[in-house]
Tab-separated table of C-alpha atoms and ligand atoms in Angstrom:
chain	number	residue	atom	x	y	z
A	249	MET	CA	-11.512	19.245	13.619
A	250	SER	CA	-7.664	18.612	13.711
A	251	THR	CA	-5.971	18.462	16.537
A	252	ASP	CA	-3.027	20.189	14.542
A	253	GLN	CA	-3.303	23.675	15.329
A	254	ARG	CA	0.378	24.824	13.821
A	255	VAL	CA	0.575	27.792	11.448
A	256	PRO	CA	3.975	28.074	9.819
A	257	ASP	CA	5.638	31.487	9.482
A	258	GLY	CA	5.054	33.432	6.176
A	259	ALA	CA	6.880	31.619	3.116
A	260	ALA	CA	7.019	31.306	-0.439
A	261	LEU	CA	6.058	27.430	-1.549
A	262	VAL	CA	7.942	27.141	-5.198
A	263	VAL	CA	6.616	24.050	-7.029
A	264	ILE	CA	9.208	23.146	-9.513
A	265	GLY	CA	7.213	21.112	-11.992
A	266	ALA	CA	4.187	22.894	-11.657
A	267	THR	CA	1.966	21.411	-14.516
A	268	GLY	CA	2.588	17.921	-13.638
A	269	ASP	CA	0.690	15.070	-12.202
A	270	LEU	CA	1.730	15.045	-8.739
A	271	ALA	CA	1.355	19.039	-8.117
A	272	ASN	CA	-2.080	18.901	-9.641
A	273	ARG	CA	-3.524	15.910	-7.946
A	274	LYS	CA	-1.800	16.111	-4.517
A	275	LEU	CA	0.508	19.423	-3.993
A	276	PHE	CA	-2.310	21.884	-5.054
A	277	PRO	CA	-5.265	20.281	-3.015
A	278	ALA	CA	-3.224	19.605	-0.246
A	279	ILE	CA	-2.114	23.135	-0.213
A	280	ALA	CA	-5.947	24.352	-0.472
A	281	SER	CA	-6.917	22.052	2.142
A	282	LEU	CA	-4.168	23.357	4.569
A	283	ALA	CA	-5.880	26.970	3.887
A	284	HIS	CA	-9.228	25.245	4.431
A	285	ARG	CA	-8.352	24.463	8.024
A	286	GLY	CA	-6.658	27.805	8.821
A	287	GLN	CA	-3.068	26.564	8.708
A	288	LEU	CA	-1.571	28.525	6.123
A	289	PRO	CA	-0.153	32.148	7.088
A	290	SER	CA	-2.083	34.984	5.500
A	291	ASN	CA	1.363	35.921	4.069
A	292	PHE	CA	2.055	32.684	2.021
A	293	SER	CA	2.721	32.803	-1.558
A	294	LEU	CA	2.688	30.044	-4.007
A	295	VAL	CA	4.877	30.145	-7.168
A	296	GLY	CA	5.086	27.665	-9.893
A	297	VAL	CA	7.811	26.857	-12.088
A	298	ALA	CA	7.290	24.675	-15.398
A	299	ARG	CA	8.166	24.626	-19.154
A	300	THR	CA	4.663	25.552	-20.283
A	301	GLU	CA	4.005	29.028	-21.454
A	302	PHE	CA	1.490	30.090	-18.855
A	303	GLY	CA	0.996	33.497	-17.736
A	304	ASP	CA	0.163	34.112	-13.863
A	305	ALA	CA	-3.686	33.941	-14.794
A	306	GLU	CA	-3.411	30.750	-16.755
A	307	PHE	CA	-1.462	29.085	-13.907
A	308	THR	CA	-3.924	30.098	-11.392
A	309	ASP	CA	-6.646	28.808	-13.255
A	310	SER	CA	-5.313	25.421	-13.637
A	311	VAL	CA	-4.071	25.393	-9.927
A	312	PHE	CA	-8.012	26.234	-8.840
A	313	ALA	CA	-9.095	23.521	-11.685
A	314	SER	CA	-6.693	20.851	-9.847
A	315	ILE	CA	-8.198	21.849	-6.633
A	316	ARG	CA	-12.143	21.913	-7.523
A	317	ALA	CA	-11.694	18.148	-8.982
A	318	VAL	CA	-9.976	17.035	-5.501
A	319	ASP	CA	-11.958	18.858	-2.699
A	320	PRO	CA	-14.430	21.557	-4.165
A	321	ALA	CA	-15.240	22.609	-0.347
A	322	ALA	CA	-11.668	23.848	-0.020
A	323	GLU	CA	-11.534	25.908	-2.972
A	324	ALA	CA	-13.348	29.035	-1.403
A	325	ALA	CA	-10.925	29.073	1.283
A	326	PHE	CA	-8.069	29.067	-1.195
A	327	ARG	CA	-9.535	32.083	-2.676
A	328	ALA	CA	-7.823	34.562	-0.588
A	329	LEU	CA	-4.564	33.339	-1.937
A	330	MET	CA	-5.270	34.167	-5.502
A	331	PRO	CA	-3.629	37.001	-5.832
A	332	ARG	CA	-0.423	35.640	-4.223
A	333	ILE	CA	-0.124	32.841	-7.162
A	334	ARG	CA	2.704	33.539	-9.551
A	335	TYR	CA	4.354	31.455	-12.433
A	336	VAL	CA	7.811	31.280	-13.800
A	337	ALA	CA	7.706	29.760	-17.584
A	338	GLY	CA	11.071	28.151	-18.659
A	339	MET	CA	13.386	25.349	-19.211
A	340	PHE	CA	15.260	24.183	-15.949
A	341	ASP	CA	18.692	24.290	-17.695
A	342	GLU	CA	18.568	27.867	-18.653
A	343	ALA	CA	19.962	30.401	-16.072
A	344	ALA	CA	17.154	32.643	-17.168
A	345	THR	CA	14.319	30.668	-15.906
A	346	TRP	CA	16.266	30.561	-12.051
A	347	ASN	CA	16.874	34.415	-12.434
A	348	THR	CA	13.210	34.991	-13.252
A	349	LEU	CA	12.434	32.774	-10.056
A	350	ARG	CA	14.690	34.785	-8.169
A	351	ALA	CA	12.937	38.368	-8.973
A	352	VAL	CA	9.546	36.941	-8.546
A	353	LEU	CA	10.580	35.465	-4.852
A	354	ASP	CA	12.212	39.058	-4.028
A	355	GLY	CA	8.808	40.308	-5.227
A	356	CYS	CA	6.917	37.906	-2.765
A	357	ASP	CA	9.119	38.994	-0.039
A	358	ALA	CA	8.185	42.808	-0.594
A	359	GLU	CA	4.654	42.627	-1.931
A	360	HIS	CA	3.310	39.309	0.191
A	361	GLY	CA	5.619	39.489	3.328
A	362	ALA	CA	6.946	35.804	2.305
A	363	CYS	CA	9.616	36.995	5.080
A	364	GLY	CA	12.496	35.284	2.750
A	365	ASN	CA	11.522	31.750	3.642
A	366	ARG	CA	11.608	29.673	0.719
A	367	LEU	CA	9.919	26.143	0.521
A	368	MET	CA	11.091	24.547	-3.142
A	369	TYR	CA	9.240	21.315	-4.218
A	370	LEU	CA	11.192	19.485	-6.740
A	371	SER	CA	7.993	17.893	-8.241
A	372	THR	CA	9.941	17.375	-11.753
A	373	LEU	CA	10.841	13.850	-13.129
A	374	PRO	CA	13.991	12.669	-11.534
A	375	GLN	CA	16.110	13.219	-14.827
A	376	PHE	CA	15.414	17.180	-14.248
A	377	PHE	CA	16.332	17.268	-10.284
A	378	GLU	CA	20.337	17.857	-11.209
A	379	ALA	CA	19.412	20.935	-13.641
A	380	ALA	CA	17.343	22.363	-11.237
A	381	ILE	CA	19.146	22.362	-8.332
A	382	ASN	CA	22.266	23.450	-10.346
A	383	GLY	CA	20.296	26.489	-11.446
A	384	LEU	CA	18.662	27.395	-8.137
A	385	SER	CA	22.206	27.195	-7.025
A	386	GLU	CA	23.744	29.511	-9.515
A	387	ALA	CA	20.963	32.059	-9.207
A	388	GLY	CA	21.740	32.115	-5.558
A	389	LEU	CA	18.618	30.621	-4.494
A	390	ALA	CA	20.174	27.722	-2.448
A	391	ARG	CA	21.438	29.471	0.467
A	392	ASP	CA	19.355	30.648	3.199
A	393	PRO	CA	18.403	34.470	2.414
A	394	GLU	CA	19.006	36.798	5.196
A	395	GLY	CA	16.759	36.221	7.962
A	396	GLY	CA	14.725	33.173	6.317
A	397	TYR	CA	15.147	29.865	5.040
A	398	THR	CA	15.846	27.782	1.819
A	399	ARG	CA	14.253	24.273	2.278
A	400	VAL	CA	14.226	22.055	-0.713
A	401	ILE	CA	11.760	19.249	-0.924
A	402	ILE	CA	12.618	16.084	-3.214
A	403	GLU	CA	10.411	13.364	-4.502
A	404	LYS	CA	11.707	9.921	-4.810
A	405	PRO	CA	13.191	7.938	-6.391
A	406	PHE	CA	16.487	9.209	-4.718
A	407	GLY	CA	18.591	7.223	-7.479
A	408	THR	CA	17.971	3.961	-9.245
A	409	ASP	CA	20.678	1.919	-7.485
A	410	LEU	CA	23.128	2.387	-4.825
A	411	GLU	CA	25.608	4.111	-6.763
A	412	SER	CA	23.352	6.541	-8.626
A	413	GLY	CA	21.664	7.210	-5.051
A	414	ARG	CA	25.116	8.012	-3.643
A	415	GLU	CA	25.767	10.063	-6.865
A	416	LEU	CA	22.372	12.113	-6.500
A	417	ASN	CA	23.591	12.720	-2.564
A	418	THR	CA	27.015	13.531	-3.111
A	419	PHE	CA	25.720	16.220	-5.919
A	420	ILE	CA	22.835	17.685	-3.591
A	421	HIS	CA	25.342	18.342	-1.109
A	422	GLN	CA	27.328	20.465	-3.361
A	423	HIS	CA	24.521	22.803	-3.533
A	424	LEU	CA	22.404	22.479	0.049
A	425	ASP	CA	23.194	21.368	3.236
A	426	GLU	CA	21.401	18.091	4.860
A	427	ARG	CA	19.302	20.426	7.047
A	428	GLN	CA	17.663	21.981	4.168
A	429	ILE	CA	16.758	18.842	2.646
A	430	PHE	CA	13.378	17.017	3.103
A	431	ARG	CA	13.452	13.938	1.011
A	432	ILE	CA	9.815	13.073	0.576
A	433	ASP	CA	8.211	9.395	1.089
A	434	HIS	CA	4.367	10.191	1.478
A	435	TYR	CA	3.829	6.781	3.262
A	436	LEU	CA	5.233	8.500	6.398
A	437	GLY	CA	2.785	10.987	6.081
A	438	LYS	CA	-0.055	8.691	6.466
A	439	GLU	CA	-1.751	8.535	9.750
A	440	THR	CA	-1.852	4.978	10.047
A	441	VAL	CA	1.845	4.585	9.430
A	442	GLN	CA	2.746	7.283	12.067
A	443	ASN	CA	0.286	5.170	14.283
A	444	VAL	CA	2.839	2.249	14.435
A	445	LEU	CA	4.764	4.625	16.679
A	446	ALA	CA	1.998	5.546	18.701
A	447	LEU	CA	0.722	1.773	19.229
A	448	ARG	CA	4.250	0.708	19.812
A	449	PHE	CA	5.563	3.748	21.995
A	450	ALA	CA	2.614	5.179	24.079
A	451	ASN	CA	1.349	1.586	25.372
A	452	ALA	CA	2.712	-0.741	27.639
A	453	ILE	CA	1.077	-3.704	26.615
A	454	PHE	CA	2.975	-3.969	23.256
A	455	GLU	CA	6.153	-3.410	23.509
A	456	PRO	CA	7.240	-6.410	26.023
A	457	ILE	CA	6.036	-8.946	23.369
A	458	TRP	CA	7.417	-7.025	20.521
A	459	ASP	CA	10.344	-9.323	19.810
A	460	ARG	CA	11.862	-12.628	18.748
A	461	ARG	CA	10.532	-14.403	22.300
A	462	TYR	CA	6.706	-13.876	21.317
A	463	VAL	CA	6.764	-12.835	17.421
A	464	ASP	CA	6.998	-15.928	15.067
A	465	HIS	CA	7.260	-13.874	11.860
A	466	VAL	CA	6.067	-10.540	10.499
A	467	GLN	CA	3.892	-9.841	7.112
A	468	ILE	CA	4.168	-6.664	5.265
A	469	THR	CA	1.811	-6.282	2.382
A	470	VAL	CA	1.609	-3.269	-0.040
A	471	ALA	CA	-0.925	-4.502	-2.625
A	472	GLU	CA	-2.277	-2.369	-5.070
A	473	SER	CA	-5.768	-3.293	-7.440
A	474	ILE	CA	-4.487	-0.815	-10.086
A	475	GLY	CA	-1.946	-1.459	-12.944
A	476	VAL	CA	0.792	0.553	-14.240
A	477	GLU	CA	-1.639	3.045	-15.659
A	478	HIS	CA	-0.346	5.673	-17.828
A	479	ARG	CA	3.384	5.055	-16.038
A	480	GLY	CA	4.027	2.004	-18.278
A	481	THR	CA	7.605	3.950	-19.402
A	482	PHE	CA	8.468	4.900	-16.101
A	483	TYR	CA	7.735	1.566	-14.625
A	484	GLU	CA	9.780	-0.187	-17.157
A	485	GLN	CA	12.730	1.436	-15.764
A	486	ALA	CA	11.510	0.793	-12.046
A	487	GLY	CA	9.728	-2.234	-11.143
A	488	THR	CA	8.173	-2.992	-7.743
A	489	LEU	CA	11.586	-3.713	-5.889
A	490	ARG	CA	12.503	0.095	-6.761
A	491	ASP	CA	8.876	1.720	-6.947
A	492	ILE	CA	7.754	0.217	-3.673
A	493	VAL	CA	10.339	-1.836	-1.588
A	494	GLN	CA	13.336	0.492	-1.666
A	495	ASN	CA	11.325	3.351	-0.057
A	496	HIS	CA	7.359	2.602	1.231
A	497	ALA	CA	8.118	-0.937	2.376
A	498	LEU	CA	11.337	-0.586	4.070
A	499	GLN	CA	10.244	2.595	5.801
A	500	VAL	CA	7.094	0.868	7.353
A	501	LEU	CA	9.481	-2.005	8.085
A	502	SER	CA	11.994	0.235	10.204
A	503	LEU	CA	8.973	1.904	12.002
A	504	VAL	CA	8.049	-1.732	13.121
A	505	ALA	CA	11.179	-2.986	13.738
A	506	MET	CA	13.179	-0.162	15.251
A	507	GLU	CA	14.126	0.358	18.995
A	508	PRO	CA	12.343	3.044	21.009
A	509	PRO	CA	13.888	6.358	20.314
A	510	ALA	CA	14.986	8.364	23.252
A	511	SER	CA	12.807	11.516	22.334
A	512	PHE	CA	10.634	12.339	19.039
A	513	GLY	CA	13.240	14.756	17.648
A	514	ALA	CA	14.204	14.294	13.865
A	515	ASP	CA	17.506	12.939	14.553
A	516	GLU	CA	16.762	10.516	17.427
A	517	VAL	CA	13.903	8.829	15.422
A	518	ARG	CA	15.785	8.640	12.249
A	519	ASP	CA	19.054	7.272	14.090
A	520	GLU	CA	17.112	4.038	15.297
A	521	LYS	CA	15.396	3.504	11.766
A	522	VAL	CA	18.822	3.720	10.358
A	523	LYS	CA	20.309	1.101	12.875
A	524	VAL	CA	17.788	-1.153	12.367
A	525	LEU	CA	17.827	-1.026	8.322
A	526	LYS	CA	21.576	-1.559	9.021
A	527	SER	CA	20.677	-4.606	10.840
A	528	ILE	CA	18.921	-5.948	7.951
A	529	GLU	CA	21.054	-8.940	6.489
A	530	HIS	CA	22.161	-8.185	2.975
A	531	MET	CA	21.727	-10.991	0.683
A	532	ASN	CA	24.159	-12.793	-1.747
A	533	THR	CA	23.333	-13.717	-4.923
A	534	PHE	CA	22.480	-17.647	-3.770
A	535	ASP	CA	20.165	-16.255	-1.104
A	536	VAL	CA	18.376	-13.687	-3.585
A	537	GLY	CA	17.273	-16.545	-5.512
A	538	LEU	CA	15.884	-18.524	-2.622
A	539	GLY	CA	14.312	-15.668	-0.671
A	540	VAL	CA	12.992	-13.182	-3.646
A	541	VAL	CA	10.320	-13.834	-5.690
A	542	ARG	CA	9.067	-11.711	-8.776
A	543	GLY	CA	5.817	-11.744	-10.639
A	544	GLN	CA	4.243	-9.787	-13.756
A	545	TYR	CA	0.506	-9.861	-14.250
A	546	THR	CA	-1.245	-11.289	-17.087
A	547	SER	CA	-4.466	-10.049	-17.957
A	548	GLY	CA	-7.311	-10.930	-15.736
A	549	GLU	CA	-10.455	-9.467	-13.965
A	550	VAL	CA	-10.201	-6.897	-11.250
A	551	GLY	CA	-13.218	-5.414	-9.383
A	552	GLY	CA	-15.429	-7.278	-11.892
A	553	GLU	CA	-13.775	-5.662	-14.847
A	554	THR	CA	-11.361	-7.484	-17.455
A	555	VAL	CA	-7.509	-5.813	-17.451
A	556	ASN	CA	-4.565	-5.909	-19.761
A	557	GLY	CA	-1.891	-7.969	-18.853
A	558	TYR	CA	1.336	-5.835	-18.282
A	559	LEU	CA	3.215	-6.576	-21.448
A	560	ASP	CA	0.035	-4.927	-23.070
A	561	GLU	CA	0.309	-1.702	-21.070
A	562	GLU	CA	0.990	1.429	-22.838
A	563	GLY	CA	4.807	2.289	-22.878
A	564	VAL	CA	5.487	-1.397	-21.929
A	565	SER	CA	8.004	-3.602	-23.857
A	566	PRO	CA	6.193	-6.872	-25.343
A	567	THR	CA	9.204	-8.853	-24.008
A	568	SER	CA	9.803	-6.796	-20.659
A	569	THR	CA	10.874	-8.692	-17.584
A	570	THR	CA	10.172	-5.895	-15.146
A	571	GLU	CA	8.390	-6.781	-11.960
A	572	THR	CA	4.909	-5.750	-11.004
A	573	PHE	CA	4.949	-8.143	-8.066
A	574	ILE	CA	7.663	-8.937	-5.503
A	575	ALA	CA	8.003	-10.849	-2.261
A	576	MET	CA	10.699	-11.673	-0.145
A	577	ARG	CA	11.993	-12.628	3.179
A	578	LEU	CA	14.328	-10.657	5.076
A	579	ALA	CA	16.081	-11.502	8.136
A	580	ILE	CA	17.235	-8.784	11.035
A	581	ASP	CA	20.233	-9.488	12.681
A	582	ASN	CA	19.886	-7.950	15.807
A	583	TRP	CA	19.195	-8.763	19.511
A	584	ARG	CA	15.434	-8.199	19.055
A	585	TRP	CA	14.675	-9.911	15.782
A	586	ALA	CA	17.029	-12.676	15.759
A	587	GLY	CA	15.251	-15.633	13.761
A	588	VAL	CA	12.264	-13.938	13.021
A	589	PRO	CA	11.391	-13.377	9.509
A	590	PHE	CA	9.843	-10.367	8.045
A	591	TYR	CA	8.034	-11.200	4.852
A	592	LEU	CA	7.187	-8.326	2.475
A	593	ARG	CA	4.972	-8.618	-0.463
A	594	ALA	CA	3.953	-5.644	-2.797
A	595	GLY	CA	2.652	-5.413	-6.379
A	596	LYS	CA	-0.041	-3.943	-8.822
A	597	ARG	CA	-2.992	-5.570	-9.849
A	598	LEU	CA	-3.427	-8.104	-6.892
A	599	GLY	CA	-6.872	-8.802	-5.410
A	600	LYS	CA	-7.328	-5.486	-3.855
A	601	ARG	CA	-5.945	-2.556	-2.712
A	602	VAL	CA	-4.511	-2.864	1.323
A	603	THR	CA	-1.591	-2.034	2.924
A	604	GLU	CA	-1.087	-3.686	6.249
A	605	VAL	CA	1.457	-5.167	8.906
A	606	ALA	CA	0.735	-8.517	10.607
A	607	LEU	CA	2.670	-9.677	13.623
A	608	ARG	CA	2.081	-13.393	13.966
A	609	PHE	CA	2.662	-14.548	17.383
A	610	LYS	CA	4.177	-17.902	18.575
A	611	SER	CA	1.894	-20.545	19.366
A	612	VAL	CA	1.355	-21.318	22.946
A	613	PRO	CA	3.955	-23.682	24.582
A	614	HIS	CA	1.760	-26.530	25.462
A	615	LEU	CA	-1.520	-27.105	23.797
A	616	ALA	CA	-3.761	-28.695	26.791
A	617	LEU	CA	-6.992	-28.689	24.532
A	618	PRO	CA	-7.660	-31.535	22.254
A	619	THR	CA	-6.334	-30.569	18.516
A	620	THR	CA	-9.578	-31.223	17.135
A	621	ALA	CA	-11.030	-28.095	19.307
A	622	ILE	CA	-8.717	-25.785	17.785
A	623	ASP	CA	-9.479	-26.641	14.191
A	624	SER	CA	-10.440	-23.330	12.703
A	625	MET	CA	-7.875	-21.484	15.249
A	626	GLU	CA	-4.695	-19.295	13.546
A	627	PRO	CA	-1.933	-18.141	16.054
A	628	ASN	CA	-2.489	-14.694	17.656
A	629	THR	CA	-2.028	-12.113	15.178
A	630	LEU	CA	-2.154	-8.199	15.117
A	631	VAL	CA	-2.635	-6.503	12.273
A	632	LEU	CA	-2.137	-2.733	11.677
A	633	ARG	CA	-4.132	-2.064	8.606
A	634	ILE	CA	-2.505	1.321	6.930
A	635	GLN	CA	-5.242	1.304	4.125
A	636	PRO	CA	-7.717	1.189	3.440
A	637	ASP	CA	-10.195	0.497	6.772
A	638	GLU	CA	-7.448	1.968	8.504
A	639	GLY	CA	-7.293	0.574	12.026
A	640	VAL	CA	-6.042	-2.233	14.440
A	641	ARG	CA	-7.074	-5.555	14.527
A	642	LEU	CA	-6.112	-8.316	17.414
A	643	GLU	CA	-7.124	-11.685	16.541
A	644	PHE	CA	-7.298	-14.603	19.173
A	645	GLY	CA	-9.025	-17.750	19.950
A	646	ALA	CA	-12.382	-17.887	21.805
A	647	LYS	CA	-14.508	-20.810	22.799
A	648	VAL	CA	-17.250	-21.307	20.398
A	649	PRO	CA	-20.480	-21.147	22.730
A	650	GLY	CA	-21.981	-24.724	23.233
A	651	SER	CA	-21.529	-27.673	25.389
A	652	GLY	CA	-18.390	-28.576	23.574
A	653	PHE	CA	-15.229	-27.087	23.466
A	654	GLU	CA	-14.493	-25.795	20.268
A	655	VAL	CA	-11.938	-22.732	19.788
A	656	ARG	CA	-12.663	-20.312	16.973
A	657	THR	CA	-10.265	-17.267	15.895
A	658	VAL	CA	-11.959	-14.155	16.584
A	659	GLY	CA	-11.052	-10.607	16.065
A	660	LEU	CA	-10.896	-7.104	18.259
A	661	ASP	CA	-11.197	-4.471	15.733
A	662	PHE	CA	-10.256	-0.684	16.412
A	663	SER	CA	-11.224	1.424	13.045
A	664	PHE	CA	-10.165	5.011	13.115
A	665	ARG	CA	-13.138	6.226	11.375
A	666	GLU	CA	-15.255	5.061	14.091
A	667	GLY	CA	-13.012	5.650	16.879
A	668	PHE	CA	-12.453	9.494	16.194
A	669	THR	CA	-14.233	12.277	14.694
A	670	GLU	CA	-11.035	14.363	13.751
A	671	VAL	CA	-10.284	14.063	10.143
A	672	ALA	CA	-7.112	12.780	9.153
A	673	PRO	CA	-4.965	15.107	6.782
A	674	GLU	CA	-3.980	13.613	3.349
A	675	ALA	CA	-0.471	12.673	3.557
A	676	TYR	CA	1.103	15.512	1.267
A	677	GLU	CA	-0.893	17.817	3.399
A	678	ARG	CA	0.782	16.965	6.482
A	679	LEU	CA	4.323	16.333	5.184
A	680	LEU	CA	4.198	20.152	3.459
A	681	LEU	CA	3.167	21.436	6.822
A	682	ASP	CA	5.888	19.569	8.654
A	683	ALA	CA	8.345	20.943	5.729
A	684	LEU	CA	6.910	24.702	6.535
A	685	VAL	CA	7.825	24.654	10.047
A	686	GLY	CA	10.928	22.695	9.557
A	687	ASP	CA	10.205	19.528	11.044
A	688	ALA	CA	12.339	16.761	9.539
A	689	THR	CA	11.329	13.746	11.375
A	690	LEU	CA	8.860	12.201	8.608
A	691	PHE	CA	11.190	13.169	5.869
A	692	ILE	CA	13.988	10.736	4.718
A	693	ARG	CA	17.525	11.408	5.877
A	694	GLU	CA	20.607	10.829	3.374
A	695	ASP	CA	21.888	7.717	5.363
A	696	GLU	CA	18.327	6.062	5.209
A	697	VAL	CA	18.284	6.506	1.452
A	698	ASP	CA	21.883	4.729	1.594
A	699	VAL	CA	21.350	1.922	3.853
A	700	ALA	CA	17.978	1.032	1.935
A	701	TRP	CA	20.024	0.769	-1.503
A	702	GLN	CA	22.621	-1.231	0.520
A	703	ILE	CA	19.595	-3.771	1.206
A	704	VAL	CA	18.230	-3.973	-2.697
A	705	GLN	CA	21.390	-3.742	-4.691
A	706	PRO	CA	22.304	-7.375	-4.225
A	707	MET	CA	18.613	-7.918	-5.363
A	708	LEU	CA	18.873	-5.613	-8.311
A	709	ASP	CA	22.445	-7.244	-8.819
A	710	ALA	CA	21.043	-10.963	-9.055
A	711	ILE	CA	18.034	-9.659	-11.275
A	712	ASN	CA	20.247	-8.185	-13.518
A	713	SER	CA	22.483	-11.376	-14.066
A	714	GLY	CA	19.393	-12.972	-14.926
A	715	SER	CA	19.105	-15.339	-11.743
A	716	VAL	CA	15.564	-14.460	-10.329
A	717	PRO	CA	12.935	-15.498	-13.108
A	718	VAL	CA	9.883	-13.173	-13.453
A	719	HIS	CA	6.786	-15.559	-12.959
A	720	PRO	CA	3.366	-14.711	-14.571
A	721	TYR	CA	0.303	-14.314	-12.422
A	722	LYS	CA	-3.254	-13.294	-13.428
A	723	ALA	CA	-4.378	-9.893	-12.581
A	724	GLY	CA	-7.098	-9.763	-9.829
A	725	THR	CA	-5.045	-12.734	-7.574
A	726	TRP	CA	-2.124	-12.381	-5.133
A	727	GLY	CA	0.654	-12.919	-7.290
A	728	PRO	CA	2.575	-16.049	-8.581
A	729	TYR	CA	2.325	-19.260	-6.446
A	730	ALA	CA	6.201	-19.246	-6.254
A	731	SER	CA	5.421	-16.466	-3.286
A	732	ASP	CA	3.625	-18.707	-1.187
A	733	GLU	CA	6.498	-21.119	-1.463
A	734	LEU	CA	8.513	-18.455	0.376
A	735	LEU	CA	6.462	-19.035	3.567
A	736	ASP	CA	5.964	-22.913	3.016
A	737	ALA	CA	9.274	-23.252	4.255
A	738	HIS	CA	8.325	-21.686	7.297
A	739	PHE	CA	5.105	-24.013	7.826
A	740	ASP	CA	3.077	-20.774	7.211
A	741	HIS	CA	1.037	-18.940	4.530
A	742	TRP	CA	0.546	-15.315	3.565
A	743	ARG	CA	-2.585	-13.713	5.033
A	744	THR	CA	-5.475	-14.120	3.160
A	745	LEU	CA	-6.907	-10.464	2.525
B	90	BG6	C1	4.262	5.575	-5.580
B	90	BG6	C2	4.379	4.781	-6.307
B	90	BG6	O1	5.150	5.936	-4.679
B	90	BG6	O2	3.182	5.176	-4.447
B	90	BG6	C3	3.238	4.162	-7.187
B	90	BG6	O3	5.205	4.987	-7.454
B	90	BG6	C4	2.006	3.712	-6.281
B	90	BG6	O4	3.426	3.159	-8.057
B	90	BG6	C5	1.940	4.457	-5.277
B	90	BG6	O5	0.833	3.611	-6.592
B	90	BG6	C6	0.896	4.067	-3.996
B	90	BG6	O6	0.721	5.145	-3.050
B	90	BG6	P1	-0.846	4.818	-2.143
B	90	BG6	O7	-0.623	6.154	-1.111
B	90	BG6	O8	-1.598	4.800	-2.957
B	90	BG6	O9	-0.584	3.681	-1.477
């Protein structure tokens, strides 16, 4: 059971890039799951647009096959939609494609009661974004139709650096208003990422200690055990800095570090996120050399299996210096966080898949107990486990039973799986529903993208100038040794996960 009972108005969802990986692995199963939960209106249509020469029936079969592979239980609920699935085959840079789409959408309004509401999902490779938006616009599909809406969901990457990010935003705004644009970062659709807001702003006990007076430092880890898989060619151009830090990691950081918003309106929440991102100190080249560590995996063992090194992955240059791991120390120059380092680390082929935020608190001001009594004690830590084993853990010292006085770290654990019977929707499911009802709170606004690139750009410049070497690390470990040195300077260490 879900507590979310929202059912959007009738609409047509247009998936542009409908034969791609994202559409098949995530979007179609998410739509089927919404149908399964009773959260799709009866007058809903699905329209695929892609280059493959499919007819409606072949496309419908391929959609069903994707749903079956992910969630067979949702397939039956989705069957009712079958007569309302359409497909448009065509090149993105040809007007005919978009004119056909317009005719198909008019048909959806007339036959399926889609009410003129259109949610376009751009799930193509980024190099097709402009052609697709242009095509939509020239076919008159970028405007709100009479009595309905046009919204466009755009997938990351939102550019590849500050300049291209700005160019993309400028281009999009020539065709669409910001209120129509829903930039998606699927991390914001994760329940546990949203729980950062619940934990901070629905409880009186955390916020008073959530600042520089009590927090020593913060560690954010986005670790993956998988390698680059079949995405070597894409990854060569991206690297972990663009793939994870510019978006997912900085989004998580902004929720952890932002000020309480006045309300949960889309703009109020996003204003606070932008404000804190703006307070992150921009590094100069010298700071990047000291505060950023890059790594690249070599062959090793992950989960008992021997795996290739990055340089042997398909699509990767044998002399590549692209990072598959990055760690950094960020400073937030504001009243709340002055002097509290935020350490981020992200990478592929690490020891295991885990994303978490850990707030490490300061030690007690005076320790009356003999130091021998606290040998196995760490400072208090509050851990927000984003995935897997979603939950919250508070680590503190407790007396070891016995006649002596030894204190050891113990943990108070909350697990979402055990604490709730409600089933969490998948990130894409939640975000698609939000876009259908027009709630942009969990989508990225133009200025958020811009400020995130401003933080990352000096790092890209330093990397391009060759001043941030890439250190090898064995697959299945926790990145290069140099990343430990980032914290050594602070007399601390990365959490063992
Ligand atoms: C994507 C990245 O945005 O996020 C991938 O492009 C990465 O490289 C993925 O694997 C991680 O997402 P999740 O939800 O598995 O943590």
